[in-house]
PDB file of C-alpha atoms in Angstrom:
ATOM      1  CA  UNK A   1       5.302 -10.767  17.104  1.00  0.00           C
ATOM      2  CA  UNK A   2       2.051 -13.144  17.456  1.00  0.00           C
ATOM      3  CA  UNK A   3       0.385 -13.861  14.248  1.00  0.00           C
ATOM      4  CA  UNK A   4      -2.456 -11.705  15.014  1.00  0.00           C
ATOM      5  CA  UNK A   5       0.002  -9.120  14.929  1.00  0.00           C
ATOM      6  CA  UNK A   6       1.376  -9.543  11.741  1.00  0.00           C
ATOM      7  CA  UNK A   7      -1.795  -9.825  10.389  1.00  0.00           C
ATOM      8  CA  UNK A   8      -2.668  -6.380  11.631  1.00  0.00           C
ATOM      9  CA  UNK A   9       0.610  -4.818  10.314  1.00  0.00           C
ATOM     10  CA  UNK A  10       0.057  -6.267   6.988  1.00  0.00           C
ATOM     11  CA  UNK A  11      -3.727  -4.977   6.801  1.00  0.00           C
ATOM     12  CA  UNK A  12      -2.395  -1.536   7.668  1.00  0.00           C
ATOM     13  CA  UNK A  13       0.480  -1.439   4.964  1.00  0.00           C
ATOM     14  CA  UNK A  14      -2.108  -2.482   2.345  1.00  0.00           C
ATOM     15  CA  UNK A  15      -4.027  -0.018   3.785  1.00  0.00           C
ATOM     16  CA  UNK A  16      -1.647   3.290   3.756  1.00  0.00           C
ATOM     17  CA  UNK A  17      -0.538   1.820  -0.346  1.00  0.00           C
ATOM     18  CA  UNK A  18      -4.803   1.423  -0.675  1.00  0.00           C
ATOM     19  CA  UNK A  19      -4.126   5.314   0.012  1.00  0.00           C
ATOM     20  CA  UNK A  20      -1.245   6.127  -1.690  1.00  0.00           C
ATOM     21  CA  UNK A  21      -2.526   4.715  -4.925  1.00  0.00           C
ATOM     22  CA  UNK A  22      -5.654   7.088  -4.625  1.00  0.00           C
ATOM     23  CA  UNK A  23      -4.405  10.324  -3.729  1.00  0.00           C
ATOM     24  CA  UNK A  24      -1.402   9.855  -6.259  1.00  0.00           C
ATOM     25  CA  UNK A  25       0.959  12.203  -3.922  1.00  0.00           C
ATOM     26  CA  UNK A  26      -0.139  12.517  -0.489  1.00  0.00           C
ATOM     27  CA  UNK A  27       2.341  13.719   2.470  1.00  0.00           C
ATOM     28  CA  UNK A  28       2.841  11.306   5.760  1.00  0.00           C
ATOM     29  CA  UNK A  29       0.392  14.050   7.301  1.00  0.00           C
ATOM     30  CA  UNK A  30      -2.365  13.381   4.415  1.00  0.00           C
ATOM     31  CA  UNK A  31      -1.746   9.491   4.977  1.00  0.00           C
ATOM     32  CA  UNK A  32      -2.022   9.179   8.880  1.00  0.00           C
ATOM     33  CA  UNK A  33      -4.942  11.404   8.952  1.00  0.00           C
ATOM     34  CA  UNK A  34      -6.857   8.638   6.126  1.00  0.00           C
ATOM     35  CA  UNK A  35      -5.899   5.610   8.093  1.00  0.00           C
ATOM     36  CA  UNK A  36      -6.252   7.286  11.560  1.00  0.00           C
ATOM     37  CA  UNK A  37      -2.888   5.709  12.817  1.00  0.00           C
ATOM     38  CA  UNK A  38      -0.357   7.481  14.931  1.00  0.00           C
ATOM     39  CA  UNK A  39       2.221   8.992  12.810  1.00  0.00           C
ATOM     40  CA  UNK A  40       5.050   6.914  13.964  1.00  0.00           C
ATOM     41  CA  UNK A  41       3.168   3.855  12.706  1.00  0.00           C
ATOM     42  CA  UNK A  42       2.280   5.614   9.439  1.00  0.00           C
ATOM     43  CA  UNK A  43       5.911   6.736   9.274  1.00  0.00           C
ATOM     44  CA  UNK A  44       7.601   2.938   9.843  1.00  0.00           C
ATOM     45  CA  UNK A  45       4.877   1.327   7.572  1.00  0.00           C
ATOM     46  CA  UNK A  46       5.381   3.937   4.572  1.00  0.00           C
ATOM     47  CA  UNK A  47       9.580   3.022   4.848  1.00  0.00           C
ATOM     48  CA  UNK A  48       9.012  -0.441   4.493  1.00  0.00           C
ATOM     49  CA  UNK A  49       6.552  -0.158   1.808  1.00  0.00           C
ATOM     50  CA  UNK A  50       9.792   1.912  -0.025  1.00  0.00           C
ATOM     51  CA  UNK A  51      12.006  -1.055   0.996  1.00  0.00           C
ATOM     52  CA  UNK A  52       9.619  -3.632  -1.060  1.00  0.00           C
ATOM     53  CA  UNK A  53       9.803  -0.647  -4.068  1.00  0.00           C
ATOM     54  CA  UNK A  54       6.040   0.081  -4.257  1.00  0.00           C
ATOM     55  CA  UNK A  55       5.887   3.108  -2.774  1.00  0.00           C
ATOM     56  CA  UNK A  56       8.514   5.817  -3.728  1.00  0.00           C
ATOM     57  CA  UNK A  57       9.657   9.508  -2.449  1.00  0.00           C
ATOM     58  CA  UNK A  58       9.286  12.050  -4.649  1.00  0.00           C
ATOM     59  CA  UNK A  59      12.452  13.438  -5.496  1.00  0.00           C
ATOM     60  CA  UNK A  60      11.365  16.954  -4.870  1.00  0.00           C
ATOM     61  CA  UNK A  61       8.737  17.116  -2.084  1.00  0.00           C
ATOM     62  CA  UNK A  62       8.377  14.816   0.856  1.00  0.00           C
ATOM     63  CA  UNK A  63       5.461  13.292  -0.848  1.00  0.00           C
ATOM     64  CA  UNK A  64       5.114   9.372  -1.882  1.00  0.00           C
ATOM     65  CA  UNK A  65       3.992   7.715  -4.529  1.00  0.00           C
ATOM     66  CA  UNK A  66       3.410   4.276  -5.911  1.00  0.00           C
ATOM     67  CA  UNK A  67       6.075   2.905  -7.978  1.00  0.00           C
ATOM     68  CA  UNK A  68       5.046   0.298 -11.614  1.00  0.00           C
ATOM     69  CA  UNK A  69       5.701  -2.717  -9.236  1.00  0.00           C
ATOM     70  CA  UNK A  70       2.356  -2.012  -8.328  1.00  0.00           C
ATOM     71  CA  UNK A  71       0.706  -3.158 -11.221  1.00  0.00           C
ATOM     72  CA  UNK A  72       2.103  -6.579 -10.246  1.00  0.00           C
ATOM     73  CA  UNK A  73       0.145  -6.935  -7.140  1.00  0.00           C
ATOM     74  CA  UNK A  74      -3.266  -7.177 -10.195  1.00  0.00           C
ATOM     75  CA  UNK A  75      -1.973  -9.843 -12.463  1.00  0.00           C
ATOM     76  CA  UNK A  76      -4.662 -11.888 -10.760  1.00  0.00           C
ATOM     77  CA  UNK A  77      -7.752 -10.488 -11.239  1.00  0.00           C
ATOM     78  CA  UNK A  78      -8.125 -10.894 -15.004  1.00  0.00           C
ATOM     79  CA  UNK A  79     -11.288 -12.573 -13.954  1.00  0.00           C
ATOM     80  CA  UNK A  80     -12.731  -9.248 -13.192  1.00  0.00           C
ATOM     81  CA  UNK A  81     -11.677  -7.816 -16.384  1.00  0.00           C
ATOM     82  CA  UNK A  82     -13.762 -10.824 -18.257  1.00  0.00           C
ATOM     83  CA  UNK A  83     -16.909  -9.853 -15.873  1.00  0.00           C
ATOM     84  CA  UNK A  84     -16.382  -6.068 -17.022  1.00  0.00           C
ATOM     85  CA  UNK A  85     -16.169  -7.050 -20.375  1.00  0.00           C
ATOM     86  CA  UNK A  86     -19.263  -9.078 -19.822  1.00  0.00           C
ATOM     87  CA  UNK A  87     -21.085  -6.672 -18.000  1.00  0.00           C
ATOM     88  CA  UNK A  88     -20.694  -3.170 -20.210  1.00  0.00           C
ATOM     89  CA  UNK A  89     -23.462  -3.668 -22.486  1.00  0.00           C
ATOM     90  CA  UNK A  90     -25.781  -4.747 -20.014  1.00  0.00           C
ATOM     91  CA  UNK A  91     -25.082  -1.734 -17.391  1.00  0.00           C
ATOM     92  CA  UNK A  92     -25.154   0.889 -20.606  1.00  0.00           C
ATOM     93  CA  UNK A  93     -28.055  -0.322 -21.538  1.00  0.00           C
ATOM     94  CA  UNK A  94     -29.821  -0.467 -17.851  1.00  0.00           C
ATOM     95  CA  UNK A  95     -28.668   2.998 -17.361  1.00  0.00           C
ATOM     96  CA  UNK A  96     -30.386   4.356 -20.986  1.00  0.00           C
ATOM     97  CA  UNK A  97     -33.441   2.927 -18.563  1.00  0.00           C
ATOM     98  CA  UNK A  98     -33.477   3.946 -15.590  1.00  0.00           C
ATOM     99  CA  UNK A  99     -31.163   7.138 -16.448  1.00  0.00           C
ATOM    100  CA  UNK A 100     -29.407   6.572 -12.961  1.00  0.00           C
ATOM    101  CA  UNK A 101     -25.359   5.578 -12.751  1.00  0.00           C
ATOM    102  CA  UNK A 102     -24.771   1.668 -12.534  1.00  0.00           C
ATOM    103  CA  UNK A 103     -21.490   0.347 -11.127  1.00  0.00           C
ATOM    104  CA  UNK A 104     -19.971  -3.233 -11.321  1.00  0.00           C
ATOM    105  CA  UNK A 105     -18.339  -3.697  -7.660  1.00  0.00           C
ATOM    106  CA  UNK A 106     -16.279  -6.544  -6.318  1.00  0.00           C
ATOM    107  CA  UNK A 107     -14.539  -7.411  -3.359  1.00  0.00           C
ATOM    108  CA  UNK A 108     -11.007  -6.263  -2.382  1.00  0.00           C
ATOM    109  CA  UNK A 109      -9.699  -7.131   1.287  1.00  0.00           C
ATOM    110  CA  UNK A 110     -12.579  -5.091   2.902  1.00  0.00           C
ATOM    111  CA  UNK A 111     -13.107  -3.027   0.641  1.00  0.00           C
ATOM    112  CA  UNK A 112     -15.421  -3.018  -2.270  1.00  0.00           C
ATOM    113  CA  UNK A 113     -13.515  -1.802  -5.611  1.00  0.00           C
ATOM    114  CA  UNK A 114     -15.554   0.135  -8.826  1.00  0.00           C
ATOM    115  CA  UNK A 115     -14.782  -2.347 -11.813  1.00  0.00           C
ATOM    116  CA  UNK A 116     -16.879   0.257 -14.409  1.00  0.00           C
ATOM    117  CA  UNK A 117     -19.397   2.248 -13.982  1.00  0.00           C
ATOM    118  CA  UNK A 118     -21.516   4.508 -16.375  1.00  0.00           C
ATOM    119  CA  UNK A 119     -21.377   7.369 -14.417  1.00  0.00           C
ATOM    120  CA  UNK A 120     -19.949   9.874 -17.338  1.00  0.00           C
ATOM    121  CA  UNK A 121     -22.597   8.512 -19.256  1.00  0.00           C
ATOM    122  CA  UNK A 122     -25.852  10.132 -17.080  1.00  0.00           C
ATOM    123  CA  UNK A 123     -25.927  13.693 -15.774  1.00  0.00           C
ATOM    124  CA  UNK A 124     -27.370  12.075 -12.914  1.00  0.00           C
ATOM    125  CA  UNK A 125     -24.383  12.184 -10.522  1.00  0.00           C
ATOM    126  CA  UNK A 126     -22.431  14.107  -8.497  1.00  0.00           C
ATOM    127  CA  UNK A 127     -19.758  12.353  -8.735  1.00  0.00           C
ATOM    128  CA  UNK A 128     -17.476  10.082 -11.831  1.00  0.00           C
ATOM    129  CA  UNK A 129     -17.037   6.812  -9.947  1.00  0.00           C
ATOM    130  CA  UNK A 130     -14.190   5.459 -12.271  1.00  0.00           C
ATOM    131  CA  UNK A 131     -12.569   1.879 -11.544  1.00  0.00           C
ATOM    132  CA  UNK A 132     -10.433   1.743  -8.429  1.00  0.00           C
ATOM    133  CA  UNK A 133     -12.789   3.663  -6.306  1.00  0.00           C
ATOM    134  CA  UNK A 134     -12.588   2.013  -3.359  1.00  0.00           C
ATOM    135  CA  UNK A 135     -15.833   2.105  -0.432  1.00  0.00           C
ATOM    136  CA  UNK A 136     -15.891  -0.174   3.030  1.00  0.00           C
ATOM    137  CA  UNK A 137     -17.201  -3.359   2.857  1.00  0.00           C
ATOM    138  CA  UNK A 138     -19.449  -3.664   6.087  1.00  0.00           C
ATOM    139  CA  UNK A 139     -21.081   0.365   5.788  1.00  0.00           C
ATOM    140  CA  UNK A 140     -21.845   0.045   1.636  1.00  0.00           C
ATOM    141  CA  UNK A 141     -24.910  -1.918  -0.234  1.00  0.00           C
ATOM    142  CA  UNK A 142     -22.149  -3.565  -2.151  1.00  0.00           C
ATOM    143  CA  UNK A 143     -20.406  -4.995   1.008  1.00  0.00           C
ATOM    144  CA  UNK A 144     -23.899  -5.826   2.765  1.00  0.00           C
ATOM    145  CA  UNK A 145     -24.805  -7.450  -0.403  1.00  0.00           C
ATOM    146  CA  UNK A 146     -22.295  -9.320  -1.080  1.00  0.00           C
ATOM    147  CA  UNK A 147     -21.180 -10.695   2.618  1.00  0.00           C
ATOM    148  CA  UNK A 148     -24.932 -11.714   2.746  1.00  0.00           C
ATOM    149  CA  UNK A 149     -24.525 -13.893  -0.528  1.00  0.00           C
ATOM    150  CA  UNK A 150     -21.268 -15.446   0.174  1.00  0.00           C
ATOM    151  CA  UNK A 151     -20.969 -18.867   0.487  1.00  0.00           C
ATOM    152  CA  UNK A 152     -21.262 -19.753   4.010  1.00  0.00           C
ATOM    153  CA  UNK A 153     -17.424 -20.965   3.769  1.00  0.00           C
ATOM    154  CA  UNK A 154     -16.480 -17.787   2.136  1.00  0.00           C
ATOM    155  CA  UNK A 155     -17.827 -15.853   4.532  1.00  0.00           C
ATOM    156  CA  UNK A 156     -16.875 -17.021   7.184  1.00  0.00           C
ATOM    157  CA  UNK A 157     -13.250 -17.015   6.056  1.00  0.00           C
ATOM    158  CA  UNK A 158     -14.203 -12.833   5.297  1.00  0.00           C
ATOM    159  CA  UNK A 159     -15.597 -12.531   9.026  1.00  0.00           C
ATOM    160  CA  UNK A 160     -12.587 -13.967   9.958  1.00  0.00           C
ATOM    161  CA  UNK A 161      -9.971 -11.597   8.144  1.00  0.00           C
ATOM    162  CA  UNK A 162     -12.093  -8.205   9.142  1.00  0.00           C
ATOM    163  CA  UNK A 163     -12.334  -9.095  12.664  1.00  0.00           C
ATOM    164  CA  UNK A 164      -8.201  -9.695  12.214  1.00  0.00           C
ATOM    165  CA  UNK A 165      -7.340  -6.751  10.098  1.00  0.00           C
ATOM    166  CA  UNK A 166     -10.302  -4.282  10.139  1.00  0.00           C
ATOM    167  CA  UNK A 167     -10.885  -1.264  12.559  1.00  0.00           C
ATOM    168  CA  UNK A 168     -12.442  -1.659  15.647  1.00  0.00           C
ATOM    169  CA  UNK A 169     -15.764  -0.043  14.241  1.00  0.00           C
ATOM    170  CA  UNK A 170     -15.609  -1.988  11.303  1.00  0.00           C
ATOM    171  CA  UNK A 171     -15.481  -5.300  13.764  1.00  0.00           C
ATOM    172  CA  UNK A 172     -18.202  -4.413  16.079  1.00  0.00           C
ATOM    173  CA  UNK A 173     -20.609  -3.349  12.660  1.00  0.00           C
ATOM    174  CA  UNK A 174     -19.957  -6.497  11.189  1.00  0.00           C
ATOM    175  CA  UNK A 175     -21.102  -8.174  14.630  1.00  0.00           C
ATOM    176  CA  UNK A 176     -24.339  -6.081  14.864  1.00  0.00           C
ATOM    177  CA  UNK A 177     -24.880  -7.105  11.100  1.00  0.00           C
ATOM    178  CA  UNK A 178     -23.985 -11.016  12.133  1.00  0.00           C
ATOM    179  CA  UNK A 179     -26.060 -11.129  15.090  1.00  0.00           C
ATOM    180  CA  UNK A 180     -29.023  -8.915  13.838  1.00  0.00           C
ATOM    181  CA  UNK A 181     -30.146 -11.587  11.236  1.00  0.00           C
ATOM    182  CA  UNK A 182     -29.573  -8.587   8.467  1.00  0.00           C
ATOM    183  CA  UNK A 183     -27.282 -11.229   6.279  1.00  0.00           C
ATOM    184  CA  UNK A 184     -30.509 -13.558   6.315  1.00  0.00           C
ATOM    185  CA  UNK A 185     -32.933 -10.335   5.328  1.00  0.00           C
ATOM    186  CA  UNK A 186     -30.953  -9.621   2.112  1.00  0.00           C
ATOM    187  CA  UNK A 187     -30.860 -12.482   1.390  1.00  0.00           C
ATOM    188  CA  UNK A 188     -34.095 -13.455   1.355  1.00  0.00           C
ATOM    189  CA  UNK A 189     -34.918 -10.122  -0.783  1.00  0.00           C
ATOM    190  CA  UNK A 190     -32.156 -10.510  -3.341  1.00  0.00           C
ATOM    191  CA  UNK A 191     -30.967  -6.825  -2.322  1.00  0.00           C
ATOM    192  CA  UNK A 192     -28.921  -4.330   0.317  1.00  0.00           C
ATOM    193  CA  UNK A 193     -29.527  -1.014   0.437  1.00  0.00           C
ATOM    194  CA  UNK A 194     -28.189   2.157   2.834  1.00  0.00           C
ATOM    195  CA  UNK A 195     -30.036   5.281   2.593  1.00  0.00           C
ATOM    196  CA  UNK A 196     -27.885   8.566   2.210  1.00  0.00           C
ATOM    197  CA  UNK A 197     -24.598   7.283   1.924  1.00  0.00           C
ATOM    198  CA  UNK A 198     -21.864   8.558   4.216  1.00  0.00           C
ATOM    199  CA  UNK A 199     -18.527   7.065   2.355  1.00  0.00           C
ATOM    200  CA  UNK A 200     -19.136   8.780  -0.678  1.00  0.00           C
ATOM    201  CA  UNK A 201     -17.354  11.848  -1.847  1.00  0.00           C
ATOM    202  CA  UNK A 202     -20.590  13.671  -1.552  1.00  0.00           C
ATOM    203  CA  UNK A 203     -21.465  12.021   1.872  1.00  0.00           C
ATOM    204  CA  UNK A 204     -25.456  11.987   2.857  1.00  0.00           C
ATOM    205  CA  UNK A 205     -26.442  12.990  -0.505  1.00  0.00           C
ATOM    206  CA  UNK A 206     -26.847   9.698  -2.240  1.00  0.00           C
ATOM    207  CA  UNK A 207     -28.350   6.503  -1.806  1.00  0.00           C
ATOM    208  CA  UNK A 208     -28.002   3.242  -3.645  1.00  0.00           C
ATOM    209  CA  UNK A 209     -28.892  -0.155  -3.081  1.00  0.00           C
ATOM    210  CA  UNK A 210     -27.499  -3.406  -4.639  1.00  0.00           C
ATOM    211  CA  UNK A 211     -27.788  -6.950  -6.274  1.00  0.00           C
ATOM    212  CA  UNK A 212     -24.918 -10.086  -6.391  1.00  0.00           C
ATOM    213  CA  UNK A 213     -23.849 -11.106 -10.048  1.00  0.00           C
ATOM    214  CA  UNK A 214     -23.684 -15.042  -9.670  1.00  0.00           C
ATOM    215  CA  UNK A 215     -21.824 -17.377 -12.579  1.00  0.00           C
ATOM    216  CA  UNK A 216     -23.470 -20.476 -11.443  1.00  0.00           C
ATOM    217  CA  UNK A 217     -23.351 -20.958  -8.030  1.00  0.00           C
ATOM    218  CA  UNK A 218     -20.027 -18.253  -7.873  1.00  0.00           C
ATOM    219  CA  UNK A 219     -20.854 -14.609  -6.451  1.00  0.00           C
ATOM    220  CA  UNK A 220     -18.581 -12.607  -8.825  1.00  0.00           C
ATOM    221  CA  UNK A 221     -19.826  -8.931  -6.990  1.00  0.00           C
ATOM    222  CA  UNK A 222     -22.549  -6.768  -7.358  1.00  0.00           C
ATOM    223  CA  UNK A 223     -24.493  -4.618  -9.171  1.00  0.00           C
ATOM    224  CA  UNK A 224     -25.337  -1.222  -7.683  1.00  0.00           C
ATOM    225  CA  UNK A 225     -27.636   1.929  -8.759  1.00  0.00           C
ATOM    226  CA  UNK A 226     -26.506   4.929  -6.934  1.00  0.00           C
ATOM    227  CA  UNK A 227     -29.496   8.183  -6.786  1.00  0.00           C
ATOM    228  CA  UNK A 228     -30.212  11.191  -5.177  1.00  0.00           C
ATOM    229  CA  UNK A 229     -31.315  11.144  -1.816  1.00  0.00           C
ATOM    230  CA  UNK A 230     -33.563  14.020  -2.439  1.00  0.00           C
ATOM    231  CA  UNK A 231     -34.963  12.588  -5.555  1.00  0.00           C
ATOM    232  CA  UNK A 232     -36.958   9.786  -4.034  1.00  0.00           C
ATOM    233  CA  UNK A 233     -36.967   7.101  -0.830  1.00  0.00           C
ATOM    234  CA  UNK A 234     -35.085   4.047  -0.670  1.00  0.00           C
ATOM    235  CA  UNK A 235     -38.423   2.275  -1.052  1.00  0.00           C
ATOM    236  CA  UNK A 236     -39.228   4.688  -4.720  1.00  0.00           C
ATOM    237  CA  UNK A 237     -36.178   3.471  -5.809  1.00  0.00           C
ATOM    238  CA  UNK A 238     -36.661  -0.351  -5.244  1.00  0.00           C
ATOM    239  CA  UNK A 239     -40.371   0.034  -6.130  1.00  0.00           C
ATOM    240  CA  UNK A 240     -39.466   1.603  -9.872  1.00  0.00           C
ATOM    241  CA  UNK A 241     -36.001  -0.636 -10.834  1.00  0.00           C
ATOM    242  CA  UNK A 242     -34.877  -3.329  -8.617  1.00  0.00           C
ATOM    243  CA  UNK A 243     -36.190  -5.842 -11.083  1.00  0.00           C
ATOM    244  CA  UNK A 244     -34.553  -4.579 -13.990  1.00  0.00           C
ATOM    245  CA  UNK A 245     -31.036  -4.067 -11.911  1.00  0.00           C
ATOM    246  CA  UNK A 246     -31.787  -7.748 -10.818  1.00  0.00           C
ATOM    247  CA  UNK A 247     -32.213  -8.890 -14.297  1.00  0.00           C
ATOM    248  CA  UNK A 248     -29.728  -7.364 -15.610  1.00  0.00           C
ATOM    249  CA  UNK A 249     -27.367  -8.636 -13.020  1.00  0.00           C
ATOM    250  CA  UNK A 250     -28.844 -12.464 -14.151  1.00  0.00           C
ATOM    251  CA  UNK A 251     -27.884 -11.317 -17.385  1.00  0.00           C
ATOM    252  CA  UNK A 252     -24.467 -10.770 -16.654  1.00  0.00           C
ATOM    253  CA  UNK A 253     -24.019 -13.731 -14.609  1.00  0.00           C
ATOM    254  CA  UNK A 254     -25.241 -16.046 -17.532  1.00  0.00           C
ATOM    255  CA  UNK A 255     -22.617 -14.321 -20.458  1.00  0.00           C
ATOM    256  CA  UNK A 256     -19.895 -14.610 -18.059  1.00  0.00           C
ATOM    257  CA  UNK A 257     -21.371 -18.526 -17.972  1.00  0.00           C
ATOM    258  CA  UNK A 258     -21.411 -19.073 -21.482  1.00  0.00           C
ATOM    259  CA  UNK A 259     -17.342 -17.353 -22.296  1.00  0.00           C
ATOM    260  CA  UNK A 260     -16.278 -19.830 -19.610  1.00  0.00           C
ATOM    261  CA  UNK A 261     -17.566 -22.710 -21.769  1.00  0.00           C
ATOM    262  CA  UNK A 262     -16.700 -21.178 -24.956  1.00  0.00           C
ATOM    263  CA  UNK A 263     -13.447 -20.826 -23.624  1.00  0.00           C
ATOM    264  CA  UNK A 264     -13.182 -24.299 -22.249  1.00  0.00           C
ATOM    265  CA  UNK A 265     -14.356 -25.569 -25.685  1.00  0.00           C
TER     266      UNK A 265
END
């Protein structure tokens, strides 16, 4: 096997156990139709994910499950529970604002992971967005956002590992967005945005757009607003709170600043 291929294998295990951890109990059936493998792929990859012990068989039902040794794939990221900690006043009190659900989004493989969100506090959502919700990096605001504010080293090092491990769609988007000069345009405005979302679990009915959260020179993730499409444009939305999302997102960035040098002190 070439290292290209084991690359690929490993981005499709994480994958079907990205799947199994949010569906809780889904059959081989429920998993190969979410990844889009064939099933004898799906099948292999789910036994060997039972072999490491993260994934188990329900005693019962021919339904799997992940196992506590999952937890031990986060003991890393307590850097993201300092930058929710950080960030909860600020996106309670943005929301009281603008009235519209704020989430705190970072980046997992290629994926972009919920961190918090104040979705149960505003009737104005479809849908709870509670940490662990999981939307592609490449086809979300949060992705397009943060790829375009990576360090250039950084991303480069992310182009590399989706055009390894990602879908073929996912590879050719992130070329269009490469060779469009779209990384340069958010940039240069501060923000992403995608207009009538399809990922989401009400797909074309929401919009959102989003900011980075910078400690210093480090992108730590975004901040993202999520409306109704119907409700107003793209271009409303930016118009009436992009620069209270962006200062609130400066906000952030400088707390999560000062605990670093408290801490260091």
């Amino acid at each position: 096997m070439t290292a290209d291929s084991s690359i690929r294998v490993i981005g499709r295990a994480l994958e079907i156990l990205r799947v199994i951890n949010l569906k809780g109990s889904p059959s081989l059936s429920e998993i190969q139709r979410s990844v889009d493998l064939p099933y004898p792929t799906v099948l292999r990859l789910v036994r060997a994910l039972v072999e490491e012990g993260v994934v188990e068989r329900e005693p019962s039902r021919k339904r799997y499950r992940p196992t506590p040794l999952v937890q031990a794939l986060s003991y890393g990221f307590q850097g993201h529970d300092a930058l929710v900690t950080a960030a909860r006043p600020h996106i309670e009190a943005l929301t009281g604002i603008v009235h519209w659900p704020i989430s705190v989004v970072t980046r997992m493989g290629n994926m972009m992971v919920v961190r918090d969100s104040t979705s149960t506090q505003t009737p104005l959502t479809f849908n709870h967005y509670y940490p662990g919700w999981q939307v592609p990096l490449i086809q979300s605001a949060s992705g397009r956002s943060y790829l375009a504010h990576a360090a250039p080293d950084s991303r480069a090092s992310l182009i590399r590992h989706v055009e390894a491990t990602g879908s073929e769609g996912d590879v050719q988007m992130l070329r269009v967005f490469e060779n469009s000069g779209e990384a340069e345009k958010i940039r240069k405005q501060g923000y992403a945005a995608i207009s009538r979302t399809a990922y989401s679990a009400n797909p074309g009915r929401t919009s959102s757009f989003a900011v980075p959260i910078f400690e210093g020179d480090t992108l730590l993730g975004t901040l993202t607003l999520v409306f109704f499409a119907t409700a107003m444009t793209v271009e409303d939305a930016l118009a009436k709170y992009l620069d209270p999302v962006l200062q609130t997102a400066r906000r952030i960035g400088e707390d999560m600043g000062r605990s670093v040098h408290a801490g260091a002190a």
